[in-house]
């Protein structure tokens, strides 16, 4: 089974670039499942229904989120209507939306989990105990895919190693900068510390660089907007055997030509 996982998509421009790249790339790569992190789709802040539809039309089948989950104020009102969306599972019990979902691909059951780290982010429930509970409740799934949305490398590596051989993949998201450590951990767990982002490469993490620099220099409240200009597409492609063990993981990255 082949899975394509796309890193944090920034802004409408990032969503449109996903559509452009998948338009040609899916026929060539033929994945059985496409998942993307969409926490920055709406101008860097959360997800709207319209942009979710744009991504589904592009070929993305499930969307994960992160610390920007609640930035769109009506999101909590409609998220429960769309079972293709998964937000971090370690938000407190009773939070709208779902922290994981189970579905079938090619006759096999797939468990998709979104977790969030706690270092430099909100103090959510323990991601380890949360994942333990979810795995205990789903002993018979074939493939377990985890989006570990975290600021620090160590927290992502810790999840990778703690669940090596117990989950099929740990895809790190949130930093928007792809890491060069895609690897298969012992027991067949595909791992990368950060997949990277889809969005303008002319900005800072996809946002207009002048506004980011202004806020850092002055500490004044500054509204960040999505940068314009050429974009990058960062994803990984991972292959799994019939036991749900990873046999390959490789980055799929495209740089749109153009000046900075
Ligand atoms: Fe992000
Ligand atoms: Fe994030």
PDB file of C-alpha atoms and ligand atoms in Angstrom:
ATOM      1  CA  UNK A   1       0.000   0.000   0.000  1.00  0.00           C
ATOM      2  CA  UNK A   2       1.326   3.415  -0.940  1.00  0.00           C
ATOM      3  CA  UNK A   3       0.544   6.520   1.114  1.00  0.00           C
ATOM      4  CA  UNK A   4       1.324  10.119   0.224  1.00  0.00           C
ATOM      5  CA  UNK A   5       1.409  12.480   3.208  1.00  0.00           C
ATOM      6  CA  UNK A   6       1.576  16.218   2.472  1.00  0.00           C
ATOM      7  CA  UNK A   7       3.002  18.676   5.031  1.00  0.00           C
ATOM      8  CA  UNK A   8       1.346  21.859   6.355  1.00  0.00           C
ATOM      9  CA  UNK A   9      -0.495  23.605   3.505  1.00  0.00           C
ATOM     10  CA  UNK A  10      -0.299  27.402   3.803  1.00  0.00           C
ATOM     11  CA  UNK A  11      -3.026  29.605   2.340  1.00  0.00           C
ATOM     12  CA  UNK A  12      -5.211  29.292  -0.731  1.00  0.00           C
ATOM     13  CA  UNK A  13      -2.048  29.562  -2.823  1.00  0.00           C
ATOM     14  CA  UNK A  14      -0.712  26.440  -1.080  1.00  0.00           C
ATOM     15  CA  UNK A  15      -4.004  24.588  -1.639  1.00  0.00           C
ATOM     16  CA  UNK A  16      -3.917  25.526  -5.326  1.00  0.00           C
ATOM     17  CA  UNK A  17      -0.332  24.319  -5.589  1.00  0.00           C
ATOM     18  CA  UNK A  18      -1.346  20.980  -4.041  1.00  0.00           C
ATOM     19  CA  UNK A  19      -4.007  20.685  -6.763  1.00  0.00           C
ATOM     20  CA  UNK A  20      -1.465  21.548  -9.437  1.00  0.00           C
ATOM     21  CA  UNK A  21       1.168  19.055  -8.253  1.00  0.00           C
ATOM     22  CA  UNK A  22      -1.271  16.213  -7.518  1.00  0.00           C
ATOM     23  CA  UNK A  23      -2.918  16.789 -10.905  1.00  0.00           C
ATOM     24  CA  UNK A  24       0.146  15.369 -12.642  1.00  0.00           C
ATOM     25  CA  UNK A  25       1.788  13.472  -9.777  1.00  0.00           C
ATOM     26  CA  UNK A  26      -0.982  11.099  -8.693  1.00  0.00           C
ATOM     27  CA  UNK A  27      -1.186   9.351 -12.060  1.00  0.00           C
ATOM     28  CA  UNK A  28       2.537   8.742 -11.934  1.00  0.00           C
ATOM     29  CA  UNK A  29       2.868   7.708  -8.276  1.00  0.00           C
ATOM     30  CA  UNK A  30      -0.488   5.931  -7.917  1.00  0.00           C
ATOM     31  CA  UNK A  31      -0.900   6.207  -4.127  1.00  0.00           C
ATOM     32  CA  UNK A  32      -3.695   4.238  -2.440  1.00  0.00           C
ATOM     33  CA  UNK A  33      -4.209   7.008   0.115  1.00  0.00           C
ATOM     34  CA  UNK A  34      -3.453  10.750   0.226  1.00  0.00           C
ATOM     35  CA  UNK A  35      -3.434  12.638   3.556  1.00  0.00           C
ATOM     36  CA  UNK A  36      -2.477  16.288   4.135  1.00  0.00           C
ATOM     37  CA  UNK A  37      -1.994  18.596   7.096  1.00  0.00           C
ATOM     38  CA  UNK A  38      -4.305  21.572   6.506  1.00  0.00           C
ATOM     39  CA  UNK A  39      -3.875  23.568   9.738  1.00  0.00           C
ATOM     40  CA  UNK A  40      -2.658  26.659   7.819  1.00  0.00           C
ATOM     41  CA  UNK A  41      -4.939  26.468   4.772  1.00  0.00           C
ATOM     42  CA  UNK A  42      -7.072  29.500   5.687  1.00  0.00           C
ATOM     43  CA  UNK A  43      -4.549  32.361   5.342  1.00  0.00           C
ATOM     44  CA  UNK A  44      -2.260  30.525   7.746  1.00  0.00           C
ATOM     45  CA  UNK A  45      -4.951  30.125  10.387  1.00  0.00           C
ATOM     46  CA  UNK A  46      -7.009  26.950  10.425  1.00  0.00           C
ATOM     47  CA  UNK A  47      -9.298  25.494   7.801  1.00  0.00           C
ATOM     48  CA  UNK A  48     -12.483  26.534   6.025  1.00  0.00           C
ATOM     49  CA  UNK A  49     -15.051  24.252   4.416  1.00  0.00           C
ATOM     50  CA  UNK A  50     -14.328  25.740   1.004  1.00  0.00           C
ATOM     51  CA  UNK A  51     -10.604  25.052   1.209  1.00  0.00           C
ATOM     52  CA  UNK A  52     -11.252  21.525   2.502  1.00  0.00           C
ATOM     53  CA  UNK A  53     -13.410  20.942  -0.604  1.00  0.00           C
ATOM     54  CA  UNK A  54     -10.663  22.359  -2.819  1.00  0.00           C
ATOM     55  CA  UNK A  55      -8.207  19.847  -1.320  1.00  0.00           C
ATOM     56  CA  UNK A  56     -10.653  16.922  -1.646  1.00  0.00           C
ATOM     57  CA  UNK A  57     -11.220  17.844  -5.299  1.00  0.00           C
ATOM     58  CA  UNK A  58      -7.438  17.824  -5.741  1.00  0.00           C
ATOM     59  CA  UNK A  59      -7.252  14.207  -4.551  1.00  0.00           C
ATOM     60  CA  UNK A  60      -6.547  14.593  -0.823  1.00  0.00           C
ATOM     61  CA  UNK A  61      -8.726  12.132   1.100  1.00  0.00           C
ATOM     62  CA  UNK A  62      -8.101  12.994   4.756  1.00  0.00           C
ATOM     63  CA  UNK A  63      -6.972  16.190   6.505  1.00  0.00           C
ATOM     64  CA  UNK A  64      -5.043  16.529   9.754  1.00  0.00           C
ATOM     65  CA  UNK A  65      -4.555  19.686  11.835  1.00  0.00           C
ATOM     66  CA  UNK A  66      -2.495  21.119  14.700  1.00  0.00           C
ATOM     67  CA  UNK A  67      -2.156  24.175  16.917  1.00  0.00           C
ATOM     68  CA  UNK A  68      -4.160  26.316  14.445  1.00  0.00           C
ATOM     69  CA  UNK A  69      -7.172  23.971  14.573  1.00  0.00           C
ATOM     70  CA  UNK A  70      -9.549  26.493  16.176  1.00  0.00           C
ATOM     71  CA  UNK A  71      -8.407  29.698  14.440  1.00  0.00           C
ATOM     72  CA  UNK A  72     -11.484  29.882  12.198  1.00  0.00           C
ATOM     73  CA  UNK A  73     -14.238  30.764  14.628  1.00  0.00           C
ATOM     74  CA  UNK A  74     -16.994  28.687  12.991  1.00  0.00           C
ATOM     75  CA  UNK A  75     -14.769  25.604  12.602  1.00  0.00           C
ATOM     76  CA  UNK A  76     -15.994  23.976  15.816  1.00  0.00           C
ATOM     77  CA  UNK A  77     -19.591  24.278  14.537  1.00  0.00           C
ATOM     78  CA  UNK A  78     -19.108  22.261  11.345  1.00  0.00           C
ATOM     79  CA  UNK A  79     -16.108  19.977  11.950  1.00  0.00           C
ATOM     80  CA  UNK A  80     -18.295  17.146  13.256  1.00  0.00           C
ATOM     81  CA  UNK A  81     -20.104  17.045   9.889  1.00  0.00           C
ATOM     82  CA  UNK A  82     -16.912  16.056   8.061  1.00  0.00           C
ATOM     83  CA  UNK A  83     -15.390  12.751   9.122  1.00  0.00           C
ATOM     84  CA  UNK A  84     -12.415  13.216   6.782  1.00  0.00           C
ATOM     85  CA  UNK A  85     -10.953  15.769   9.200  1.00  0.00           C
ATOM     86  CA  UNK A  86      -8.817  14.738  12.188  1.00  0.00           C
ATOM     87  CA  UNK A  87      -7.618  17.228  14.825  1.00  0.00           C
ATOM     88  CA  UNK A  88      -5.053  16.490  17.559  1.00  0.00           C
ATOM     89  CA  UNK A  89      -6.340  13.594  19.688  1.00  0.00           C
ATOM     90  CA  UNK A  90      -4.843  14.959  22.900  1.00  0.00           C
ATOM     91  CA  UNK A  91      -7.174  17.948  23.145  1.00  0.00           C
ATOM     92  CA  UNK A  92      -9.370  17.560  26.249  1.00  0.00           C
ATOM     93  CA  UNK A  93     -12.260  15.082  26.167  1.00  0.00           C
ATOM     94  CA  UNK A  94     -15.402  16.682  24.776  1.00  0.00           C
ATOM     95  CA  UNK A  95     -13.568  18.883  22.280  1.00  0.00           C
ATOM     96  CA  UNK A  96     -15.382  19.109  18.903  1.00  0.00           C
ATOM     97  CA  UNK A  97     -14.111  16.957  16.078  1.00  0.00           C
ATOM     98  CA  UNK A  98     -12.264  13.645  16.240  1.00  0.00           C
ATOM     99  CA  UNK A  99      -8.656  12.847  17.138  1.00  0.00           C
ATOM    100  CA  UNK A 100      -8.442   9.780  14.940  1.00  0.00           C
ATOM    101  CA  UNK A 101     -10.445   7.938  12.334  1.00  0.00           C
ATOM    102  CA  UNK A 102     -10.581   4.363  11.057  1.00  0.00           C
ATOM    103  CA  UNK A 103     -11.401   3.644   7.419  1.00  0.00           C
ATOM    104  CA  UNK A 104     -10.713   1.027   4.774  1.00  0.00           C
ATOM    105  CA  UNK A 105      -8.324   1.239   1.857  1.00  0.00           C
ATOM    106  CA  UNK A 106      -7.992  -1.702  -0.591  1.00  0.00           C
ATOM    107  CA  UNK A 107      -9.842  -3.894   1.907  1.00  0.00           C
ATOM    108  CA  UNK A 108      -7.430  -3.068   4.754  1.00  0.00           C
ATOM    109  CA  UNK A 109      -8.320  -1.045   7.859  1.00  0.00           C
ATOM    110  CA  UNK A 110      -6.343   2.139   8.408  1.00  0.00           C
ATOM    111  CA  UNK A 111      -6.141   4.104  11.677  1.00  0.00           C
ATOM    112  CA  UNK A 112      -5.151   7.735  11.159  1.00  0.00           C
ATOM    113  CA  UNK A 113      -4.176   9.628  14.341  1.00  0.00           C
ATOM    114  CA  UNK A 114      -3.236  13.291  14.810  1.00  0.00           C
ATOM    115  CA  UNK A 115      -1.214  14.170  17.927  1.00  0.00           C
ATOM    116  CA  UNK A 116       0.270  17.424  19.154  1.00  0.00           C
ATOM    117  CA  UNK A 117       3.489  17.941  21.098  1.00  0.00           C
ATOM    118  CA  UNK A 118       3.506  20.054  24.254  1.00  0.00           C
ATOM    119  CA  UNK A 119       6.846  21.855  24.123  1.00  0.00           C
ATOM    120  CA  UNK A 120       6.275  25.531  23.140  1.00  0.00           C
ATOM    121  CA  UNK A 121       2.642  24.641  22.334  1.00  0.00           C
ATOM    122  CA  UNK A 122      -0.572  24.333  24.363  1.00  0.00           C
ATOM    123  CA  UNK A 123      -0.388  22.038  27.376  1.00  0.00           C
ATOM    124  CA  UNK A 124      -2.600  19.295  26.038  1.00  0.00           C
ATOM    125  CA  UNK A 125      -3.052  15.785  27.425  1.00  0.00           C
ATOM    126  CA  UNK A 126      -0.023  13.488  27.222  1.00  0.00           C
ATOM    127  CA  UNK A 127       0.477  12.418  23.580  1.00  0.00           C
ATOM    128  CA  UNK A 128       2.012   9.095  24.669  1.00  0.00           C
ATOM    129  CA  UNK A 129      -0.864   8.090  26.931  1.00  0.00           C
ATOM    130  CA  UNK A 130      -3.329   9.325  24.302  1.00  0.00           C
ATOM    131  CA  UNK A 131      -1.749   7.149  21.616  1.00  0.00           C
ATOM    132  CA  UNK A 132      -1.530   4.176  24.026  1.00  0.00           C
ATOM    133  CA  UNK A 133      -5.271   4.440  24.623  1.00  0.00           C
ATOM    134  CA  UNK A 134      -6.131   4.705  20.918  1.00  0.00           C
ATOM    135  CA  UNK A 135      -3.910   1.725  20.030  1.00  0.00           C
ATOM    136  CA  UNK A 136      -5.389  -0.350  22.864  1.00  0.00           C
ATOM    137  CA  UNK A 137      -8.877   0.392  21.552  1.00  0.00           C
ATOM    138  CA  UNK A 138      -7.929  -0.644  17.978  1.00  0.00           C
ATOM    139  CA  UNK A 139      -5.844  -3.834  18.220  1.00  0.00           C
ATOM    140  CA  UNK A 140      -6.852  -5.220  14.839  1.00  0.00           C
ATOM    141  CA  UNK A 141      -6.157  -2.359  12.424  1.00  0.00           C
ATOM    142  CA  UNK A 142      -3.822  -3.086   9.556  1.00  0.00           C
ATOM    143  CA  UNK A 143      -2.072   0.249   9.145  1.00  0.00           C
ATOM    144  CA  UNK A 144      -1.532   2.973  11.769  1.00  0.00           C
ATOM    145  CA  UNK A 145      -0.529   6.429  10.503  1.00  0.00           C
ATOM    146  CA  UNK A 146       0.393   9.169  12.996  1.00  0.00           C
ATOM    147  CA  UNK A 147       0.749  12.891  12.237  1.00  0.00           C
ATOM    148  CA  UNK A 148       2.893  14.145  15.137  1.00  0.00           C
ATOM    149  CA  UNK A 149       2.480  17.925  15.106  1.00  0.00           C
ATOM    150  CA  UNK A 150       5.222  19.374  17.304  1.00  0.00           C
ATOM    151  CA  UNK A 151       7.744  22.161  17.608  1.00  0.00           C
ATOM    152  CA  UNK A 152      10.704  20.177  18.838  1.00  0.00           C
ATOM    153  CA  UNK A 153      12.670  17.496  17.053  1.00  0.00           C
ATOM    154  CA  UNK A 154      13.074  15.579  20.308  1.00  0.00           C
ATOM    155  CA  UNK A 155       9.349  15.203  20.930  1.00  0.00           C
ATOM    156  CA  UNK A 156       8.819  13.874  17.416  1.00  0.00           C
ATOM    157  CA  UNK A 157      11.772  11.468  17.631  1.00  0.00           C
ATOM    158  CA  UNK A 158      10.514  10.292  21.019  1.00  0.00           C
ATOM    159  CA  UNK A 159       7.126   9.369  19.559  1.00  0.00           C
ATOM    160  CA  UNK A 160       8.857   7.702  16.610  1.00  0.00           C
ATOM    161  CA  UNK A 161      11.092   5.542  18.800  1.00  0.00           C
ATOM    162  CA  UNK A 162       8.467   4.867  21.494  1.00  0.00           C
ATOM    163  CA  UNK A 163       6.115   3.419  18.869  1.00  0.00           C
ATOM    164  CA  UNK A 164       8.679   1.888  16.477  1.00  0.00           C
ATOM    165  CA  UNK A 165       7.233  -1.416  15.344  1.00  0.00           C
ATOM    166  CA  UNK A 166       3.820  -0.572  16.825  1.00  0.00           C
ATOM    167  CA  UNK A 167       2.674   2.009  14.275  1.00  0.00           C
ATOM    168  CA  UNK A 168       3.244   2.025  10.516  1.00  0.00           C
ATOM    169  CA  UNK A 169       4.342   5.647  10.219  1.00  0.00           C
ATOM    170  CA  UNK A 170       5.083   8.797  12.211  1.00  0.00           C
ATOM    171  CA  UNK A 171       5.008  11.874  10.008  1.00  0.00           C
ATOM    172  CA  UNK A 172       6.247  15.021  11.768  1.00  0.00           C
ATOM    173  CA  UNK A 173       4.576  18.349  10.934  1.00  0.00           C
ATOM    174  CA  UNK A 174       4.427  21.974  12.177  1.00  0.00           C
ATOM    175  CA  UNK A 175       7.906  23.447  11.606  1.00  0.00           C
ATOM    176  CA  UNK A 176       7.263  23.911   7.853  1.00  0.00           C
ATOM    177  CA  UNK A 177      10.929  23.056   7.136  1.00  0.00           C
ATOM    178  CA  UNK A 178      11.527  19.558   5.740  1.00  0.00           C
ATOM    179  CA  UNK A 179      14.118  17.443   7.514  1.00  0.00           C
ATOM    180  CA  UNK A 180      16.560  15.073   5.815  1.00  0.00           C
ATOM    181  CA  UNK A 181      15.980  12.118   8.145  1.00  0.00           C
ATOM    182  CA  UNK A 182      13.297  10.072   6.397  1.00  0.00           C
ATOM    183  CA  UNK A 183      13.997   6.524   7.566  1.00  0.00           C
ATOM    184  CA  UNK A 184      12.446   3.228   8.576  1.00  0.00           C
ATOM    185  CA  UNK A 185      12.707   2.566  12.295  1.00  0.00           C
ATOM    186  CA  UNK A 186      13.100  -1.004  13.645  1.00  0.00           C
ATOM    187  CA  UNK A 187       9.928  -3.040  13.277  1.00  0.00           C
ATOM    188  CA  UNK A 188       8.843  -1.196  10.129  1.00  0.00           C
ATOM    189  CA  UNK A 189       7.835   2.329  11.153  1.00  0.00           C
ATOM    190  CA  UNK A 190       8.282   4.994   8.475  1.00  0.00           C
ATOM    191  CA  UNK A 191       9.548   8.156  10.157  1.00  0.00           C
ATOM    192  CA  UNK A 192      10.417  11.759   9.290  1.00  0.00           C
ATOM    193  CA  UNK A 193      10.885  14.566  11.819  1.00  0.00           C
ATOM    194  CA  UNK A 194       9.207  17.126   9.556  1.00  0.00           C
ATOM    195  CA  UNK A 195       7.605  16.680   6.175  1.00  0.00           C
ATOM    196  CA  UNK A 196       7.830  20.431   5.421  1.00  0.00           C
ATOM    197  CA  UNK A 197       5.152  22.713   3.979  1.00  0.00           C
ATOM    198  CA  UNK A 198       3.273  23.577   0.822  1.00  0.00           C
ATOM    199  CA  UNK A 199       3.211  27.322   0.310  1.00  0.00           C
ATOM    200  CA  UNK A 200       5.173  30.400  -0.678  1.00  0.00           C
ATOM    201  CA  UNK A 201       8.882  29.830  -0.237  1.00  0.00           C
ATOM    202  CA  UNK A 202       9.485  33.591  -0.369  1.00  0.00           C
ATOM    203  CA  UNK A 203       8.112  34.117   3.122  1.00  0.00           C
ATOM    204  CA  UNK A 204       8.873  32.972   6.645  1.00  0.00           C
ATOM    205  CA  UNK A 205       7.073  29.659   7.118  1.00  0.00           C
ATOM    206  CA  UNK A 206       4.882  30.764   4.202  1.00  0.00           C
ATOM    207  CA  UNK A 207       3.867  34.088   5.761  1.00  0.00           C
ATOM    208  CA  UNK A 208       4.841  37.541   4.466  1.00  0.00           C
ATOM    209  CA  UNK A 209       8.391  38.020   5.682  1.00  0.00           C
ATOM    210  CA  UNK A 210       8.159  41.797   6.241  1.00  0.00           C
ATOM    211  CA  UNK A 211       5.291  41.429   8.714  1.00  0.00           C
ATOM    212  CA  UNK A 212       7.097  38.669  10.608  1.00  0.00           C
ATOM    213  CA  UNK A 213      10.327  40.654  10.826  1.00  0.00           C
ATOM    214  CA  UNK A 214       8.397  43.786  11.908  1.00  0.00           C
ATOM    215  CA  UNK A 215       6.765  41.941  14.779  1.00  0.00           C
ATOM    216  CA  UNK A 216      10.060  40.450  15.916  1.00  0.00           C
ATOM    217  CA  UNK A 217      11.855  43.789  15.759  1.00  0.00           C
ATOM    218  CA  UNK A 218       9.145  45.891  17.415  1.00  0.00           C
ATOM    219  CA  UNK A 219       7.079  43.408  19.466  1.00  0.00           C
ATOM    220  CA  UNK A 220       4.032  45.342  18.225  1.00  0.00           C
ATOM    221  CA  UNK A 221       0.929  43.342  17.307  1.00  0.00           C
ATOM    222  CA  UNK A 222       1.163  42.687  13.584  1.00  0.00           C
ATOM    223  CA  UNK A 223      -1.259  40.867  11.346  1.00  0.00           C
ATOM    224  CA  UNK A 224       0.501  38.170   9.373  1.00  0.00           C
ATOM    225  CA  UNK A 225      -0.588  37.556   5.793  1.00  0.00           C
ATOM    226  CA  UNK A 226       0.368  34.729   3.465  1.00  0.00           C
ATOM    227  CA  UNK A 227       3.350  35.572   1.269  1.00  0.00           C
ATOM    228  CA  UNK A 228       3.016  35.682  -2.507  1.00  0.00           C
ATOM    229  CA  UNK A 229       5.378  34.342  -5.129  1.00  0.00           C
ATOM    230  CA  UNK A 230       6.774  30.935  -6.048  1.00  0.00           C
ATOM    231  CA  UNK A 231       5.864  27.993  -3.888  1.00  0.00           C
ATOM    232  CA  UNK A 232       7.252  24.716  -2.621  1.00  0.00           C
ATOM    233  CA  UNK A 233       5.493  21.381  -2.304  1.00  0.00           C
ATOM    234  CA  UNK A 234       6.722  19.081   0.475  1.00  0.00           C
ATOM    235  CA  UNK A 235       5.341  15.583   0.971  1.00  0.00           C
ATOM    236  CA  UNK A 236       6.543  12.060   1.616  1.00  0.00           C
ATOM    237  CA  UNK A 237       5.646   8.856  -0.152  1.00  0.00           C
ATOM    238  CA  UNK A 238       5.675   5.722   1.990  1.00  0.00           C
ATOM    239  CA  UNK A 239       5.101   2.097   1.019  1.00  0.00           C
ATOM    240  CA  UNK A 240       3.837  -0.632   3.364  1.00  0.00           C
ATOM    241  CA  UNK A 241       3.798  -4.427   3.122  1.00  0.00           C
ATOM    242  CA  UNK A 242       0.805  -6.690   3.741  1.00  0.00           C
ATOM    243  CA  UNK A 243       1.512  -6.690   7.498  1.00  0.00           C
ATOM    244  CA  UNK A 244       1.365  -2.885   7.608  1.00  0.00           C
ATOM    245  CA  UNK A 245       5.134  -2.525   8.022  1.00  0.00           C
ATOM    246  CA  UNK A 246       6.905   0.265   6.187  1.00  0.00           C
ATOM    247  CA  UNK A 247       9.240  -0.840   3.420  1.00  0.00           C
ATOM    248  CA  UNK A 248      10.105   2.559   1.929  1.00  0.00           C
ATOM    249  CA  UNK A 249       9.813   6.267   2.671  1.00  0.00           C
ATOM    250  CA  UNK A 250      11.063   9.011   0.437  1.00  0.00           C
ATOM    251  CA  UNK A 251      10.459  12.754   0.246  1.00  0.00           C
ATOM    252  CA  UNK A 252       8.405  14.134  -2.638  1.00  0.00           C
ATOM    253  CA  UNK A 253       9.415  17.770  -2.964  1.00  0.00           C
ATOM    254  CA  UNK A 254       8.809  20.224  -5.801  1.00  0.00           C
ATOM    255  CA  UNK A 255      10.177  23.750  -5.995  1.00  0.00           C
ATOM    256  CA  UNK A 256       8.245  26.178  -8.189  1.00  0.00           C
ATOM    257  CA  UNK A 257      10.621  28.177 -10.362  1.00  0.00           C
ATOM    258  CA  UNK A 258      10.787  31.915  -9.802  1.00  0.00           C
ATOM    259  CA  UNK A 259      12.723  34.601  -8.023  1.00  0.00           C
ATOM    260  CA  UNK A 260      12.639  35.336  -4.322  1.00  0.00           C
TER     261      UNK A 260
HETATM  262 FE1  LIG B   1       1.811  24.741  10.318  1.00  0.00          FE
HETATM  263 FE1  LIG B   2       1.470  24.094  13.650  1.00  0.00          FE
END
